[in-house]
XYZ file of C-alpha atoms in Angstrom:
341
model
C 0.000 0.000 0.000
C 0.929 3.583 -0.620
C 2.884 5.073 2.235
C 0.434 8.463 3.124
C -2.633 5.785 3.678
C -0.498 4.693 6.684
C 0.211 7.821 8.332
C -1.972 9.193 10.574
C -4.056 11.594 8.315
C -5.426 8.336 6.344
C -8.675 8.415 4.989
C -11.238 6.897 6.748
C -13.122 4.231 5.727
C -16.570 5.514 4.628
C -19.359 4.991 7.085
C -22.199 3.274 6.249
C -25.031 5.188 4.378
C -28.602 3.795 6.274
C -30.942 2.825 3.816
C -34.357 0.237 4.348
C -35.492 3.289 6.374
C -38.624 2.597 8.884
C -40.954 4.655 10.394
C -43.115 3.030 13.278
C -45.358 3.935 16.531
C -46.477 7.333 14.544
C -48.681 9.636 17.384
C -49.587 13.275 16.739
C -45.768 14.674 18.338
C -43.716 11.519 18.170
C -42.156 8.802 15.999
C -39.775 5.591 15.784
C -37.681 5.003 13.413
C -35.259 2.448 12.519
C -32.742 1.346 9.465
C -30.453 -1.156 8.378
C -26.885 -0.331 7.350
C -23.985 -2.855 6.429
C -21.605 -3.688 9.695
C -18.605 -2.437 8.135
C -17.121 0.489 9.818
C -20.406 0.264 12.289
C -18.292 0.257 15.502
C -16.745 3.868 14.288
C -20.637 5.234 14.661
C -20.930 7.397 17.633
C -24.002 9.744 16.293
C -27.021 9.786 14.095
C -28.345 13.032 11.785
C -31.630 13.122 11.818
C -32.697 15.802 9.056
C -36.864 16.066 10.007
C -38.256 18.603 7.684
C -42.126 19.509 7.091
C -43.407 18.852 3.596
C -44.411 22.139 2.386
C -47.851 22.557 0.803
C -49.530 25.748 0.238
C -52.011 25.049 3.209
C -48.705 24.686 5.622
C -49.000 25.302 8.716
C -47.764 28.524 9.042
C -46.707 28.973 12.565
C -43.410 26.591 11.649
C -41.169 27.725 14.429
C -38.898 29.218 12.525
C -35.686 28.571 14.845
C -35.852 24.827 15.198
C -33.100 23.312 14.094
C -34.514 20.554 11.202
C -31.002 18.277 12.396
C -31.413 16.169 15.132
C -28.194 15.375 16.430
C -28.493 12.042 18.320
C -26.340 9.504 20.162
C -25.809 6.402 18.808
C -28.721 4.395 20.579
C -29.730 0.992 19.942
C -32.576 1.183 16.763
C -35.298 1.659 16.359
C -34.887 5.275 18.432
C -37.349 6.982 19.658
C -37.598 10.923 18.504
C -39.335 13.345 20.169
C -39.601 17.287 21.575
C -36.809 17.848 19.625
C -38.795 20.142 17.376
C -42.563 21.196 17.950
C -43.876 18.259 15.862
C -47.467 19.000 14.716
C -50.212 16.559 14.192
C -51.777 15.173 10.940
C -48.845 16.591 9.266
C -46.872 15.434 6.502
C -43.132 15.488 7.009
C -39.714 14.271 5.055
C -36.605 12.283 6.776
C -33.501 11.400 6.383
C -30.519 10.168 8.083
C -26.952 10.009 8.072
C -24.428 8.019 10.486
C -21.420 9.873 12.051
C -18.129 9.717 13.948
C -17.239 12.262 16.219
C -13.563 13.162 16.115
C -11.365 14.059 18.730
C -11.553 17.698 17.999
C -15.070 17.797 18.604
C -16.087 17.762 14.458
C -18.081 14.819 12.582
C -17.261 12.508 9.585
C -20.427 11.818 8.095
C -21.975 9.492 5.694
C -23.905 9.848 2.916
C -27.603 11.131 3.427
C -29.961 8.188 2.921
C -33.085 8.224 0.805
C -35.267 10.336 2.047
C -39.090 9.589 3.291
C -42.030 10.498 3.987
C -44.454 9.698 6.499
C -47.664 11.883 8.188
C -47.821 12.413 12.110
C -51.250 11.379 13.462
C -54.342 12.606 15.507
C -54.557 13.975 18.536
C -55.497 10.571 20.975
C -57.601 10.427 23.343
C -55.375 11.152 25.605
C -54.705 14.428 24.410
C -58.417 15.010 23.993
C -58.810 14.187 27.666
C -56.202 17.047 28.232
C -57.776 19.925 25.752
C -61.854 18.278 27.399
C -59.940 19.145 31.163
C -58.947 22.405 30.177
C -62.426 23.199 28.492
C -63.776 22.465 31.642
C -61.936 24.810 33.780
C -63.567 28.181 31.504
C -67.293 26.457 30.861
C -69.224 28.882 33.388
C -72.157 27.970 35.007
C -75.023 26.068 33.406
C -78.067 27.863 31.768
C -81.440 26.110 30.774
C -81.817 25.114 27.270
C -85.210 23.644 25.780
C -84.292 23.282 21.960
C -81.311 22.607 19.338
C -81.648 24.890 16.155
C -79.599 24.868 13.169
C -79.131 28.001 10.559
C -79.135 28.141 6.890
C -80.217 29.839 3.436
C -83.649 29.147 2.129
C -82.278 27.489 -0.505
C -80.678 24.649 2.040
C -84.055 23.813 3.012
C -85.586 23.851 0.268
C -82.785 21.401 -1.606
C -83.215 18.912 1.743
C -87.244 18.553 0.733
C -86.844 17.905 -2.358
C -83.697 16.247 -2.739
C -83.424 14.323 0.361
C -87.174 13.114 1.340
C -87.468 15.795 4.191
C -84.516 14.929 5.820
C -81.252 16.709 6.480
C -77.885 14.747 5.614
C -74.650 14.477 7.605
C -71.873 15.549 6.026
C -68.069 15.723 6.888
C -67.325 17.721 9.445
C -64.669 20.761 7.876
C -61.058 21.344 9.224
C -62.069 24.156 11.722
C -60.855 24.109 15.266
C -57.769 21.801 16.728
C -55.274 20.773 13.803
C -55.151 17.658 15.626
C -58.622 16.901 15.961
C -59.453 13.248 14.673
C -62.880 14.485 13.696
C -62.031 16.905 11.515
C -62.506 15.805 7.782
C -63.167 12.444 8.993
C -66.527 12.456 10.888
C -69.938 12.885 9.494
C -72.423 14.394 10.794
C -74.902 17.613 11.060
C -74.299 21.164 13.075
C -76.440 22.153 15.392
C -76.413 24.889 18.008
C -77.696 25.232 21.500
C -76.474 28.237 23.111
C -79.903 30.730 24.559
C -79.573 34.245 25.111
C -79.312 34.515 28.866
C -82.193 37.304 29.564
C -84.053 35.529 27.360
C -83.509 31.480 27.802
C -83.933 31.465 24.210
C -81.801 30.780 20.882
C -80.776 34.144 20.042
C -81.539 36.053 16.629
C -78.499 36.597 15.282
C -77.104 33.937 13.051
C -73.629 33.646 10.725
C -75.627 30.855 9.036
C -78.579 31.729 7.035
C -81.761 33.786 7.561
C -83.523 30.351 7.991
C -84.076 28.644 11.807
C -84.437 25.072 11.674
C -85.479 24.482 15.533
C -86.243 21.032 17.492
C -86.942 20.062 20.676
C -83.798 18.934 22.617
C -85.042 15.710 24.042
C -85.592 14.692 20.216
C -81.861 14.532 19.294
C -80.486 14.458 22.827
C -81.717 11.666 24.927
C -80.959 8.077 27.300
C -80.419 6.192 23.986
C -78.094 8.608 22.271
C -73.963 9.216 23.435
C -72.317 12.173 23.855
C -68.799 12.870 23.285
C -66.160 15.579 23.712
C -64.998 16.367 20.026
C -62.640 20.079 20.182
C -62.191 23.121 22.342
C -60.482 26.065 20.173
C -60.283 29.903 19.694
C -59.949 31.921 16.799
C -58.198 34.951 18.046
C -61.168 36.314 19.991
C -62.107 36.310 23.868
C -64.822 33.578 23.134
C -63.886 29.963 23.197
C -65.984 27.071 21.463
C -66.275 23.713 22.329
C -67.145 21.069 20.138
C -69.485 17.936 21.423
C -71.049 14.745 19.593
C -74.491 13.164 19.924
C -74.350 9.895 18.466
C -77.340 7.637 18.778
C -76.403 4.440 20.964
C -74.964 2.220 18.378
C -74.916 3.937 15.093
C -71.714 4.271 12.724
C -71.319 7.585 14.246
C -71.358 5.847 17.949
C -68.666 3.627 16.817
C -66.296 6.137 15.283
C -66.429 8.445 18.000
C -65.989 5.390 21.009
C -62.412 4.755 19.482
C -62.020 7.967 19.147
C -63.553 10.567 21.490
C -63.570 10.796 25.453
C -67.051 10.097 26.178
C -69.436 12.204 28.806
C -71.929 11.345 31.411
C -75.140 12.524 29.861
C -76.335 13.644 33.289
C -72.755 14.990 34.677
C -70.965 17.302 32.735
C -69.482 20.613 32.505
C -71.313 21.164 28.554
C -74.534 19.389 27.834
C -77.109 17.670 30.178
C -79.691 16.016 30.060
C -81.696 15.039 32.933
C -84.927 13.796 34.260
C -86.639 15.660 36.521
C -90.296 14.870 37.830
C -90.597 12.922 34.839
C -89.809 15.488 32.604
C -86.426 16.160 30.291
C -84.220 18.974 31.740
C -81.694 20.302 29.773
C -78.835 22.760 30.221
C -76.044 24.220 28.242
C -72.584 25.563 29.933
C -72.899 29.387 29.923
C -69.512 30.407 29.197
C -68.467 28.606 26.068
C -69.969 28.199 22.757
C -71.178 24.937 21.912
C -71.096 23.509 18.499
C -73.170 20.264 18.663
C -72.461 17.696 15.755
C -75.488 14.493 15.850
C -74.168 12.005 13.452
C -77.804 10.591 12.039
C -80.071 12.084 9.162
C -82.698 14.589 11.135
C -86.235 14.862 9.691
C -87.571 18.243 9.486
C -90.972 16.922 10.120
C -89.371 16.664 13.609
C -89.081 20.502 14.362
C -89.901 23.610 12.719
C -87.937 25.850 9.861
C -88.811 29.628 10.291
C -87.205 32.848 9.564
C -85.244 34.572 12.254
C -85.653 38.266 12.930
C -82.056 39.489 13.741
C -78.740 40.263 11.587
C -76.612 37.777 9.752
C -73.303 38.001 11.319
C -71.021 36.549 9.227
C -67.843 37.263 11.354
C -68.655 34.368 13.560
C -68.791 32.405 10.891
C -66.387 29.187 11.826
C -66.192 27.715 8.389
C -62.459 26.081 8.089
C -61.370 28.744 10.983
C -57.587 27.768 12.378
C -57.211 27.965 16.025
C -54.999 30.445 17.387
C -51.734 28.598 18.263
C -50.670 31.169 21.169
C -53.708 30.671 23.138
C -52.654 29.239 26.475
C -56.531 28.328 27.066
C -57.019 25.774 24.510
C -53.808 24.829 23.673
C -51.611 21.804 24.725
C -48.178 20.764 24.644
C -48.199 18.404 22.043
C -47.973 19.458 18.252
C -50.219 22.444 17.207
């Protein structure tokens, strides 16, 4: 062999490149991963680059912290590692990795490999767990409870007039929009139909405004909310404004909707809650809303209109509380947690 490749300044052999890259145990702000790399030279490894980046779309998240390094830096640990914290990793998002091994010299710099191939994988929902965390810190703001005798739902003539002929007199579920928590595992997924419960509190009753529609359809509470339907904590979010909404779920007992939301969705007492209840009192249905949040009440079944009434409501339409697609405000410290965004 040539002389210089025994002095001390030789060339190193090349560290292995990791390729067969796997991604595993995905949650809304944390990953595994693992890869496989050929055992030459693997004893020289003392760290792992980790270069985490988020897949930019033109609907990215926008509040990227800006600062966060994308290169993990990580001690050689047995595979797969675990990686998380590291950056503000949000949920449901898509993201691209790759990795390189290195070998930290003694005057503190790396020899690095090759980057691997770089993939892609999406974080996931926010669990139950989480949900239990954003339904405790709902709780804490909810106020006291009012009475409420009827759900009502808001909408253009034309909506109405579309479900009678169109759908037999009954309105549809559809999928619930991306409003509210980015890691909500309702949003875009669930089906089902918005209705509203909130009452003016001099009056006890639904107020007039609306940003929905000029039309009131109105029903009876005890006709959607009952003993033989579920109820469900879906979302608690701000848009930039004092107000805070909460989002709940009245599934009948049973239905597709029932079964999406039990895997998904902490489930409440009907009777003992800090949102909706519904309770019998001499016989009769009692009902109260929490005074102090805004309630956004999904039920996942087709409703009849026969069941209610549709009339026109007196007051403005306010379209600026409109919460079509609205993002939650990221800097709250009310309805935010510490996982992902």
């Amino acid at each position: 062999g040539n002389k210089s490749q025994d002095s001390g300044i030789a060339e190193m052999e090349e560290l292995p490149v990791p390729h067969n890259i796997k991604i595993s145990n995905i949650t809304c702000d944390s990953f595994k991963i693992s890869w496989d790399m050929n055992s030459k030279s693997k004893d020289r490894i003392t760290h792992y680059f980790i270069d985490l980046n988020k897949k930019e779309n033109k609907n990215s998240n926008k509040f990227k912290h800006k600062d966060v390094p994308t290169k993990l830096v990580a001690k050689a640990v047995p595979l797969p590692m675990t990686v998380r914290g590291h950056w503000f990793l949000s949920p449901r998002t898509e993201y691209t990795v790759a990795v390189q091994t290195a070998s930290k010299q003694v005057d503190g710099d790396y020899v690095v490999s090759e980057w691997s191939e770089i993939i892609e994988f999406c974080t996931a929902d926010y669990s139950k767990v989480h949900l239990t965390q954003l339904l405790e810190k709902a709780e804490v703001i909810a106020g006291r409870m009012l009475k409420l005798s009827v759900f009502y739902r808001n909408q253009h003539k034309e909506y109405f007039d579309y479900v009678r002929e169109h759908h037999g007199n009954a309105m549809q579920p559809s999928v619930k929009d991306n409003s509210g928590s980015h890691g909500s595992p309702i949003s875009g997924k669930l089906e089902g139909i918005f209705f509203s419960c909130n009452t003016e509190f001099n009056t006890g009753k639904p107020p007039q405004d609306s940003p929905y529609g000029r039309y009131r359809f109105e029903v009876a509470a005890e006709k959607l909310f009952n003993p033989n339907t579920n109820l469900y904590f879906g979302d608690f979010y701000c848009m930039y404004t004092a107000y805070h909404y909460v989002i709940l779920v009245i599934a009948p007992v049973g239905s597709p909707g029932d079964e999406f939301c039990k895997q998904r969705l902490p489930q409440l007492n009907i009777k003992d809650n800090k949102f909706l209840t519904c309770d019998e009192e001499d016989g009769v249905m009692v009902y109260h809303h929490a005074q102090d949040v805004i309630l956004e009440v999904i039920y996942t079944d087709p409703v009849d209109l026969s069941l209610g009434t549709v009339a026109e409501i007196t007051g403005h339409q306010l379209m600026s509380l409109s919460t079509a697609n609205a993002k939650k405000d990221p800097s709250c410290k009310t309805c935010n947690i510490s996982v992902g965004r």
